Tab-separated table of C-alpha atoms in Angstrom:
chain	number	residue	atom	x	y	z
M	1	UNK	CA	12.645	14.344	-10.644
M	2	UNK	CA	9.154	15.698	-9.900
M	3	UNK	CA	7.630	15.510	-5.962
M	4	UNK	CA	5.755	12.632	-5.548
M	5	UNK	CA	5.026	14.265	-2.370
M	6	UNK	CA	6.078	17.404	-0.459
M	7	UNK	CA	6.059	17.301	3.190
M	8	UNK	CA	2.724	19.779	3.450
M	9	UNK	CA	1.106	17.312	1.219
M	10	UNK	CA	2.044	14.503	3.357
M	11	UNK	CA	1.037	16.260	6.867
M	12	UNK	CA	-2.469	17.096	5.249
M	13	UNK	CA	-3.147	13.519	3.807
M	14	UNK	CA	-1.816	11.807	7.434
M	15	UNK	CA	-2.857	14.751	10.078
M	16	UNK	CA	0.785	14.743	11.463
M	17	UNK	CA	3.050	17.544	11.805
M	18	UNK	CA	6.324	18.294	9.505
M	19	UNK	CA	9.123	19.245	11.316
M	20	UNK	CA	10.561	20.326	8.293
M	21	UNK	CA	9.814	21.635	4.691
M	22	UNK	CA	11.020	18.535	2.255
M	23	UNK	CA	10.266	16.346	-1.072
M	24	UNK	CA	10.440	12.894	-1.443
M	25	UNK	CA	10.513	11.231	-5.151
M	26	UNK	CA	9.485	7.711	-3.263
M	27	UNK	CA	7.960	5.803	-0.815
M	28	UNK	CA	9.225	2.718	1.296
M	29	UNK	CA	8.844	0.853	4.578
M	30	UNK	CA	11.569	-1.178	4.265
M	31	UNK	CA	15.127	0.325	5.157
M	32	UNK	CA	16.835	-1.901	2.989
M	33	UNK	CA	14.974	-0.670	0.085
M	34	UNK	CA	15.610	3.110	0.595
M	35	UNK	CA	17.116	5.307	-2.166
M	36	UNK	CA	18.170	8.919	-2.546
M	37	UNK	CA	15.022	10.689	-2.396
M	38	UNK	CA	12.811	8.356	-0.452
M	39	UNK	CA	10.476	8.628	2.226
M	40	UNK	CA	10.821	5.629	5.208
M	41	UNK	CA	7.682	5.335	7.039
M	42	UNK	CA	8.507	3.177	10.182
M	43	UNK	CA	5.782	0.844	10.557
M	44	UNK	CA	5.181	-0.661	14.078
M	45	UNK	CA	6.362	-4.669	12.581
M	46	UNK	CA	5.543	-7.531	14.779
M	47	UNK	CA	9.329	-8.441	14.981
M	48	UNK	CA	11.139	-4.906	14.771
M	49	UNK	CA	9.855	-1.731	15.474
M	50	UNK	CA	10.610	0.494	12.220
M	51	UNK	CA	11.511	3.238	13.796
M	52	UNK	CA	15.046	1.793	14.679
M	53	UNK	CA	15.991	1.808	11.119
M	54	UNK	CA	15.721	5.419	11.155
M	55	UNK	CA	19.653	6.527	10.964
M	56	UNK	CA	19.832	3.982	8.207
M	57	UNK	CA	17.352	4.830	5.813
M	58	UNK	CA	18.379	8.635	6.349
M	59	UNK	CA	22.246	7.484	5.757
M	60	UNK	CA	20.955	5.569	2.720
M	61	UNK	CA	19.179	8.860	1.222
M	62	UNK	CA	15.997	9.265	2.405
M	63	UNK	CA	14.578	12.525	2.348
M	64	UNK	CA	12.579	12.277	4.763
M	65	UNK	CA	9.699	9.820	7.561
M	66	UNK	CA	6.728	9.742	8.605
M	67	UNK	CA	7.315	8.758	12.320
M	68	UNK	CA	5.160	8.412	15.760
M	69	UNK	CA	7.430	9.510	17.862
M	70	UNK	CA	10.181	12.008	17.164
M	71	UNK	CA	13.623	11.711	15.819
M	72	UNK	CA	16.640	13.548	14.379
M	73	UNK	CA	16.459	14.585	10.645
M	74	UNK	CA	13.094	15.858	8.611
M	75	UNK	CA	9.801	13.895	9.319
M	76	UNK	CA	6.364	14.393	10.101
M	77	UNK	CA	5.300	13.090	12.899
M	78	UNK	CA	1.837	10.966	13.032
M	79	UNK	CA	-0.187	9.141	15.994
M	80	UNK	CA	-0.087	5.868	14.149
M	81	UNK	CA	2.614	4.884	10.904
M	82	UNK	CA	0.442	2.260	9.562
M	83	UNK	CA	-2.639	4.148	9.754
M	84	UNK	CA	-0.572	7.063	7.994
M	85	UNK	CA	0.209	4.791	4.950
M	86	UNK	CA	-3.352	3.912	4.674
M	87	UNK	CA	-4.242	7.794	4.598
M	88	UNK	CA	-1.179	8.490	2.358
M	89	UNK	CA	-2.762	5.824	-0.095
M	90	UNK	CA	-6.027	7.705	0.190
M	91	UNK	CA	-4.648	10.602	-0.765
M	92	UNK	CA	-2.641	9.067	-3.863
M	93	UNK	CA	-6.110	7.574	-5.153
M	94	UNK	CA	-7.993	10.539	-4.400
M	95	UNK	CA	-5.399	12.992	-7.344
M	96	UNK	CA	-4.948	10.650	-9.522
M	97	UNK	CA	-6.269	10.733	-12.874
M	98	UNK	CA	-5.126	7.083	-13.987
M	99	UNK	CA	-7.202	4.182	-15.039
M	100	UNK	CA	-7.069	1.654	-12.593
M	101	UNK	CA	-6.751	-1.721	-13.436
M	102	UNK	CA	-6.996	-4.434	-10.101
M	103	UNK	CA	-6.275	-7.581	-10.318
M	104	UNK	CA	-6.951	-11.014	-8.085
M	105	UNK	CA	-7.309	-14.274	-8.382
M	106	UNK	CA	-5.952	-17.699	-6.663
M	107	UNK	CA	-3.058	-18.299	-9.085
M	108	UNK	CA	-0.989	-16.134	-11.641
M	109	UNK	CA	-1.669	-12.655	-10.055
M	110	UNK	CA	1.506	-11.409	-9.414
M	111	UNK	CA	2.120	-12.935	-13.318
M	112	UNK	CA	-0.781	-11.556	-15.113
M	113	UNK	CA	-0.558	-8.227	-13.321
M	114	UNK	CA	3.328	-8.040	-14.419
M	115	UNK	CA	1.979	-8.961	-17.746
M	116	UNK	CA	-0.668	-6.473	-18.128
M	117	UNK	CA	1.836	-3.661	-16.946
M	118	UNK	CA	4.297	-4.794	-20.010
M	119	UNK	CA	1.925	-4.398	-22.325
M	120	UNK	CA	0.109	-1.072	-21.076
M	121	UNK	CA	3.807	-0.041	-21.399
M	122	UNK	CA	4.263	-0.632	-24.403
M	123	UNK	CA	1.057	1.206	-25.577
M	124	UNK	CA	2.359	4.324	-22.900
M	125	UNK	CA	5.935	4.135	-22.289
M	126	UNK	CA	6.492	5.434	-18.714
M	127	UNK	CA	3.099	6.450	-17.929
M	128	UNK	CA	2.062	3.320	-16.621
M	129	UNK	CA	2.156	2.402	-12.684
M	130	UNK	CA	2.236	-0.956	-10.895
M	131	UNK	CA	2.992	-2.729	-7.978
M	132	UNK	CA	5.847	-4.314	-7.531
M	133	UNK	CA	7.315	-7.722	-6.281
M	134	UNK	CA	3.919	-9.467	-4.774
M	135	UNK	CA	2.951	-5.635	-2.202
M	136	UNK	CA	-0.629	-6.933	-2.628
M	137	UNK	CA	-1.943	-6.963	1.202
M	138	UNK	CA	-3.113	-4.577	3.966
M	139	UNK	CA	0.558	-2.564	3.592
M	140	UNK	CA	1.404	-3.453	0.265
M	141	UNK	CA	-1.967	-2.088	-1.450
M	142	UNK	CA	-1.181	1.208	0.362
M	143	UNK	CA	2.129	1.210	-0.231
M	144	UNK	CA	1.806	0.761	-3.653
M	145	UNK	CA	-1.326	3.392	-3.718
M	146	UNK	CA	1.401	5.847	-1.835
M	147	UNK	CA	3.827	5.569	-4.846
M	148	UNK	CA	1.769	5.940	-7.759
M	149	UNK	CA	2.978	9.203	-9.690
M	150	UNK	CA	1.444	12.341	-10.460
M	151	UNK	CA	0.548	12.141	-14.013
M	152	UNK	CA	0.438	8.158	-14.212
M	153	UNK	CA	-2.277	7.702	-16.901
M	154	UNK	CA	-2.677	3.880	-16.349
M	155	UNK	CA	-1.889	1.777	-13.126
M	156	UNK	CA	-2.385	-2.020	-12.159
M	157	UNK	CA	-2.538	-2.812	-8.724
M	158	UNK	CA	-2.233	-6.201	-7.022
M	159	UNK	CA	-4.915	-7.650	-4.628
M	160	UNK	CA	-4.424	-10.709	-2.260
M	161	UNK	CA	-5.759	-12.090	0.430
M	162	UNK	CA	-5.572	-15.111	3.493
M	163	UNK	CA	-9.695	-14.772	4.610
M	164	UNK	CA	-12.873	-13.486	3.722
M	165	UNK	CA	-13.231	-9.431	3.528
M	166	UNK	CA	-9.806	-8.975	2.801
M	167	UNK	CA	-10.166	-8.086	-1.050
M	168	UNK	CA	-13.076	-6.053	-0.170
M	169	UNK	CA	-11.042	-3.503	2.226
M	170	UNK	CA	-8.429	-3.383	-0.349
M	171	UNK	CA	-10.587	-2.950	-3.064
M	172	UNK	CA	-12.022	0.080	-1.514
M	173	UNK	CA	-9.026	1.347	-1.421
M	174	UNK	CA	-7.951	0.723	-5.239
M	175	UNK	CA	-11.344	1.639	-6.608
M	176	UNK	CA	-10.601	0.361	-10.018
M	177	UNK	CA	-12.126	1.610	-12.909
M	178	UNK	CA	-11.300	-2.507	-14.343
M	179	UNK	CA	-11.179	-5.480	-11.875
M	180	UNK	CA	-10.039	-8.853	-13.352
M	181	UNK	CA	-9.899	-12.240	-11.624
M	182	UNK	CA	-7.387	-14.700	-12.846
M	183	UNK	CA	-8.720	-18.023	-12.059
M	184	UNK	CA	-10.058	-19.970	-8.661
M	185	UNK	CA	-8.505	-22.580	-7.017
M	186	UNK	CA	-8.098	-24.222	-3.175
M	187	UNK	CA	-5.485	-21.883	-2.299
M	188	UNK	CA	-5.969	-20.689	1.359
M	189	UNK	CA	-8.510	-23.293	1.611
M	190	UNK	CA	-8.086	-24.062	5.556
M	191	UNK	CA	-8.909	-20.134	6.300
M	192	UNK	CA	-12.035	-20.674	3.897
M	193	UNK	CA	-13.401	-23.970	4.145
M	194	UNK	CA	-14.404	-24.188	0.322
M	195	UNK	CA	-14.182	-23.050	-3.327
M	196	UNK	CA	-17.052	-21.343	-3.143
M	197	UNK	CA	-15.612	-19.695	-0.161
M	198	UNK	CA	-12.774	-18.724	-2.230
M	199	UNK	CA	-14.228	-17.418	-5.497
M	200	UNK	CA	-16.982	-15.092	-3.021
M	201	UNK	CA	-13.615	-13.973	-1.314
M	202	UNK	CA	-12.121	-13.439	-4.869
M	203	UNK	CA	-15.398	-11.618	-6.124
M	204	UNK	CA	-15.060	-8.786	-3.417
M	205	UNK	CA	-13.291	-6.461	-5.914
M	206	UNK	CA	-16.097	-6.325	-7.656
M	207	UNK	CA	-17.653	-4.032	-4.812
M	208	UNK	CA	-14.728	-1.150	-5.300
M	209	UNK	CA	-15.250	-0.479	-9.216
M	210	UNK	CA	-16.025	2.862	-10.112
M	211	UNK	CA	-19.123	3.796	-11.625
M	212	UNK	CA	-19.078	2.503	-15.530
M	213	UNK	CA	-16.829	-0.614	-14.333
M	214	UNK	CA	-15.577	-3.388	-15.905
M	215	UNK	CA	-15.224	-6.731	-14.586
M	216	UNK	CA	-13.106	-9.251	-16.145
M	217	UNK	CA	-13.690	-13.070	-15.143
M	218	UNK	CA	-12.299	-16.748	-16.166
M	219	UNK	CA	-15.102	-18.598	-18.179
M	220	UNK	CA	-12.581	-21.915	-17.323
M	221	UNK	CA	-14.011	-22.277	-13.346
M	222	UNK	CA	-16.900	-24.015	-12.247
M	223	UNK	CA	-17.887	-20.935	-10.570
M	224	UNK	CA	-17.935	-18.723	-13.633
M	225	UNK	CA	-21.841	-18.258	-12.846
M	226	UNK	CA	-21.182	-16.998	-9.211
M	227	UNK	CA	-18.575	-14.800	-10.266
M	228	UNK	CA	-21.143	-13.497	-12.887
M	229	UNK	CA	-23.583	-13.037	-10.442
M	230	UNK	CA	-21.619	-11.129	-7.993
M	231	UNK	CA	-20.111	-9.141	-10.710
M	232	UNK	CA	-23.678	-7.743	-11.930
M	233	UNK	CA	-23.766	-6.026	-8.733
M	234	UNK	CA	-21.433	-3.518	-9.193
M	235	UNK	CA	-20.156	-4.103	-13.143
M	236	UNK	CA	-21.630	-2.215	-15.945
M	237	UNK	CA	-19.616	-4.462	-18.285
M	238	UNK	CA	-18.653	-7.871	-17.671
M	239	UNK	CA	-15.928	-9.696	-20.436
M	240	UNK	CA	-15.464	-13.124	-19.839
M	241	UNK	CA	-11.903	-15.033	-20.989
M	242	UNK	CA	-10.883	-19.005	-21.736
M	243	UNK	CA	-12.489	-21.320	-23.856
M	244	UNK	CA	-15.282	-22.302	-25.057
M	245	UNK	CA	-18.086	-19.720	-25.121
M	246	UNK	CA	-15.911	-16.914	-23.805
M	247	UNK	CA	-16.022	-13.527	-24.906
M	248	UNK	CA	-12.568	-13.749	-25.744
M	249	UNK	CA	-11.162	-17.009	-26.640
M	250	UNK	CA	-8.391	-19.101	-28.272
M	251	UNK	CA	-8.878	-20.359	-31.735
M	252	UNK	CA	-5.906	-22.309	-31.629
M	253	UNK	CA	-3.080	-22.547	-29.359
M	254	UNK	CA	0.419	-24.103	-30.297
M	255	UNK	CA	3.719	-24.517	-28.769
M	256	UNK	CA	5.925	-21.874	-30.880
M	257	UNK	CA	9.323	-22.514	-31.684
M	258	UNK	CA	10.905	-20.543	-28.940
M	259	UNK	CA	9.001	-22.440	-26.230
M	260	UNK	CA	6.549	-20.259	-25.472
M	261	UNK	CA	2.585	-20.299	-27.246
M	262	UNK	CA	1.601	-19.244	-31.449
M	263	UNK	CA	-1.740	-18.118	-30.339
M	264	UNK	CA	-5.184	-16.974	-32.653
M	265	UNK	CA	-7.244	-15.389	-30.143
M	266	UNK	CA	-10.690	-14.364	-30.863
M	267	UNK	CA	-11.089	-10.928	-28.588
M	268	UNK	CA	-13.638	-8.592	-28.292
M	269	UNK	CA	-13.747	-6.679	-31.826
M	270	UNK	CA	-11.099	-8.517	-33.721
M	271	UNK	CA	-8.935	-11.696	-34.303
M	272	UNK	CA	-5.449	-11.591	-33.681
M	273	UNK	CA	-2.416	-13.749	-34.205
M	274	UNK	CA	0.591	-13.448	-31.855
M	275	UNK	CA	3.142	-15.158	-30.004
M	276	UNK	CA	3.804	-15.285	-26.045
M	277	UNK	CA	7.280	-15.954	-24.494
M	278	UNK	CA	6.198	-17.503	-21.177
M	279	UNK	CA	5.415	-21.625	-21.058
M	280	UNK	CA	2.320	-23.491	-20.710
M	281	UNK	CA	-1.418	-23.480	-21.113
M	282	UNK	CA	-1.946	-21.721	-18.065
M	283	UNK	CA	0.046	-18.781	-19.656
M	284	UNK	CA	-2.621	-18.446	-22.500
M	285	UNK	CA	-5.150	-17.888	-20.352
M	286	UNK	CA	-3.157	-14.978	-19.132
M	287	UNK	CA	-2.552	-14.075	-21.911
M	288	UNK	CA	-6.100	-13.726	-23.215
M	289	UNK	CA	-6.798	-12.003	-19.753
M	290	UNK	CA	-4.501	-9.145	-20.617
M	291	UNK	CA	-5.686	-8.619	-23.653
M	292	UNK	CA	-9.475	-8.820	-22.557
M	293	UNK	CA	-8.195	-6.154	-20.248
M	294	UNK	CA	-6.208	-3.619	-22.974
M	295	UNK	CA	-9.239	-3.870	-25.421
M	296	UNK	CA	-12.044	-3.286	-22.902
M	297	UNK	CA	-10.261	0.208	-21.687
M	298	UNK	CA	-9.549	0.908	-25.352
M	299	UNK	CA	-5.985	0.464	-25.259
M	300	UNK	CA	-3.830	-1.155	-28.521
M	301	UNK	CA	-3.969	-4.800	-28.492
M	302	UNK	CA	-1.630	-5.888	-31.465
M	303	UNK	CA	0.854	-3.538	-29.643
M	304	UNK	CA	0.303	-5.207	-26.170
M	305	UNK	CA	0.831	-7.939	-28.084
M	306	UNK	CA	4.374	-7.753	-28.922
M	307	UNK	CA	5.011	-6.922	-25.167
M	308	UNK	CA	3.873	-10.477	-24.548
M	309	UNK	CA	6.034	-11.567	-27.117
M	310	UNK	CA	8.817	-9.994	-25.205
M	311	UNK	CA	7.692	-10.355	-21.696
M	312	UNK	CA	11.159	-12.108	-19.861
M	313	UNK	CA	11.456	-14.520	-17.333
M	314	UNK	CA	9.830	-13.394	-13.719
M	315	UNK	CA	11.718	-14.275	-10.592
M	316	UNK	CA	10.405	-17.675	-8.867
M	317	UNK	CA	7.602	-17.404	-11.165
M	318	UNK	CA	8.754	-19.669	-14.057
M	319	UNK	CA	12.549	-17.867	-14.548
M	320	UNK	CA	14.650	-19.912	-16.336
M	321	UNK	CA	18.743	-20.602	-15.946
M	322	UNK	CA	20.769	-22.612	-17.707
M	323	UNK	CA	23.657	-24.460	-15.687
M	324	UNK	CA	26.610	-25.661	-17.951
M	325	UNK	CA	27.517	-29.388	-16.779
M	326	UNK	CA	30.148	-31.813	-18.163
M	327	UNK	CA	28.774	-32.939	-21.310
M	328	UNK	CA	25.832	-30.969	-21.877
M	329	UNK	CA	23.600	-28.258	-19.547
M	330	UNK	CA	20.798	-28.341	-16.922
M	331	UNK	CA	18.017	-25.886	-17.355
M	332	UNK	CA	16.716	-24.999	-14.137
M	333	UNK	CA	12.992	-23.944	-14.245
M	334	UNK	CA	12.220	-21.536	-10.889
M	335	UNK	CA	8.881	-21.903	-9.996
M	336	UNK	CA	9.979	-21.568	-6.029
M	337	UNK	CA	7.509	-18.308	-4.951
M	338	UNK	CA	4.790	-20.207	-3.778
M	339	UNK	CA	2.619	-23.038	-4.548
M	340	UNK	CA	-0.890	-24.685	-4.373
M	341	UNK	CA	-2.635	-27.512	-6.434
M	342	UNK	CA	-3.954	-25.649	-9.245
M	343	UNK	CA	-0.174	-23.573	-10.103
M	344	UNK	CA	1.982	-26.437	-8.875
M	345	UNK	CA	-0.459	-28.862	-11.436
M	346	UNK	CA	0.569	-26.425	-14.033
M	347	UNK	CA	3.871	-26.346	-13.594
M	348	UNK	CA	4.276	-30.001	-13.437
M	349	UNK	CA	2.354	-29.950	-17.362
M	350	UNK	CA	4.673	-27.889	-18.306
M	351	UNK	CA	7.940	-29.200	-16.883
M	352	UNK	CA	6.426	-32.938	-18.751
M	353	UNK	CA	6.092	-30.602	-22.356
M	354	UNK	CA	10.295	-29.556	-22.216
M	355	UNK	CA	10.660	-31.578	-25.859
M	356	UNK	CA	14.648	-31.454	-24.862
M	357	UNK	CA	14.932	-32.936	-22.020
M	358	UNK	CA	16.669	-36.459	-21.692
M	359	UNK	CA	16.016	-36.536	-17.905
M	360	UNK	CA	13.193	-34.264	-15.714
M	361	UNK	CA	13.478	-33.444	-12.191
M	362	UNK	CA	10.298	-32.311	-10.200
M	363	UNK	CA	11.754	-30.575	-6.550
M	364	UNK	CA	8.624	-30.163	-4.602
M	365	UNK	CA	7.624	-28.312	-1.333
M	366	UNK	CA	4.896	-28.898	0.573
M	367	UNK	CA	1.588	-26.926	-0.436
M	368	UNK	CA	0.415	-24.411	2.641
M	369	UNK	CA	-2.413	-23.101	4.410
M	370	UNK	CA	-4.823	-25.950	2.549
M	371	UNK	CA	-5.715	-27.477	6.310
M	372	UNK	CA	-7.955	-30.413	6.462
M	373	UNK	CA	-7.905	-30.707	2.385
M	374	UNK	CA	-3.876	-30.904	2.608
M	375	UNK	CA	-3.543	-34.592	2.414
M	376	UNK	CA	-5.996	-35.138	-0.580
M	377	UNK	CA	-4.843	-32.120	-2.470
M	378	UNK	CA	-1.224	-33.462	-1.996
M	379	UNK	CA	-1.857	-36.905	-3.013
M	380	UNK	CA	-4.142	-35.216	-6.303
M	381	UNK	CA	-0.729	-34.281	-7.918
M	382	UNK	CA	0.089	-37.538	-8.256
M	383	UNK	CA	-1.187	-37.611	-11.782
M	384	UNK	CA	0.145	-34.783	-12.791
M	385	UNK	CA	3.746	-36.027	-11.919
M	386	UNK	CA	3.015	-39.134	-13.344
């Protein structure tokens, strides 16, 4: 496989030292994930330090760490391992040559990004980078900055965030050349105190685009105008996606045959017909986001298409089993990553739409970090589970 980095490259990007002339094909700061060819960067963790997992990412492969204090094996040695990731990140933006995509938003990040990855794929097999699982925070944006290869042509990377400013230092970071926001809703209300709150938080990546940027924004949200109006800022382009007066819009939506939606979708320079495999109405929407996003970067969109088509089940994100019982089968629907009103109301919908079922069974946790809204946010589902 090709360097993602050497050693040198890693010492100049950081300002640490090498004790040793090395390659690395990947990048982790978890031990458990190391392969053959990685490089462990033991982060300073609030629980365990990661420099005690040392021996075992080197016996599971790794080629070499970035460490701040010195140990057996190759590494290059830094003053602070976090910082180093963030300069390692730096470094990653600063070659490539890909188009950034970023994505945000209160619900169905981690789903739209996975979605918009699948169908850049499909346009350019293997020359398309993401991040994975949900590395969308202060170490994950790095992280997944730090892994992005060489000649990646494309790459969509994941932006979350707990409080205000958040986005905005990651966003700097991802400089995207396309930002798109999925929707708004009170999730991490009790750290923000209102919607509004939220959707300014959410409308920080707008400050990282690149010159010539594109902002992508939900025309379904009552603040479609603020996120407009913070967009102009720093957007040449702005594409709006939903209903209604959208720039790209369903013309009709339908529950197809296999579950998923038969949607007409007028986009930004043609009509298109195509199917999704994922349930609900709140997977159309993603749906027309991704394909806002392919067309306004000039990328195939009847080809992204069929990766939609196509796209399988994600895990805790609407995955799908089916448990054989005496006398018939239980389809459990795993929706168990997380959870505020606006996904958990979805969910619900479409749980209530399974044609099938003889009997439906709603297990719900409790809703998080919504503070002094939690008890009328909670008690707002109840229609929905009616």
């Amino acid at each position: 496989m090709t360097a993602l980095w050497t050693s040198d490259e890693i010492a100049a990007a950081t300002g640490g030292a090498a004790s040793a002339s090395f390659e690395v094909t990947g990048v982790t700061f978890d031990s458990r994930e190391v392969g053959r060819g990685d490089l462990f960067v033991a982060m300073p963790g609030t629980v365990h330090d990661g420099h005690k997992f040392v021996d075992a990412a080197f016996a599971a492969g790794a080629a070499g760490c970035i460490v701040s204090q010195p140990v057996d094996g190759p590494h290059v040695l830094v003053g602070d391992g976090f910082a180093a990731l963030q300069a390692l990140g730096r470094a990653a933006r600063e070659r490539a040559q890909a188009t950034i995509l970023g994505v945000t938003g209160s619900v169905g990040k981690t789903s739209t990004k996975e979605a918009l990855y699948a169908a850049l794929d499909r346009n350019r097999p293997g020359r398309v980078h993401r991040s994975v699982k949900s590395y969308n925070n202060h170490t994950g944006v790095p992280l997944s900055l730090a892994r992005m290869p060489r000649d990646a042509e494309l790459a969509v990377l994941e932006m979350g965030m707990n409080h205000a400013g958040e986005i905005g230092a990651l966003t700097a970071q991802v400089r995207p050349h396309l930002a798109l926001i999925t929707a708004i809703a009170p999730a991490h209300i009790e750290n923000l105190g209102s919607e509004e709150a939220i959707a300014d938080a959410k409308a920080e990546i707008f400050e990282g685009l690149e010159p010539d940027g594109i902002a992508i924004i939900p025309n379904d949200t009552p603040y479609r105008g603020r996120l407009v109006k913070a967009a102009r800022r720093h957007a040449d382009r702005i594409i709006t996606f939903g209903s209604g007066d959208a720039d790209v819009h369903a013309i009709h939506a339908v529950t197809a045959e296999t579950g998923g939606s038969l949607i007409s979708a007028a986009l930004l320079e043609r009509e298109l017909t195509f199917t999704i495999s994922q349930r609900g109405e709140h997977w159309v929407s993603n749906a027309l986001a991704v394909l806002a996003a392919v067309e306004a970067i000039g990328e195939d969109v009847a080809v992204a298409a069929l990766a939609l088509a196509d796209l399988g089940g994600l895990k805790g994100r609407g995955e799908r089993h089916v448990i054989e019982l005496d006398g018939g089968e239980l389809v459990l629907i795993d929706e168990s990553y997380n959870a505020n009103p606006a996904s958990m109301a979805a969910t619900l919908k479409s749980l209530g739409a399974e044609r099938e079922a003889k009997r439906r069974i709603a297990v719900l946790g409790p809703m998080r970090e919504l503070g002094e809204h939690s008890g009328a946010l909670h008690a707002g589902l109840a229609p929905a589970v009616v």
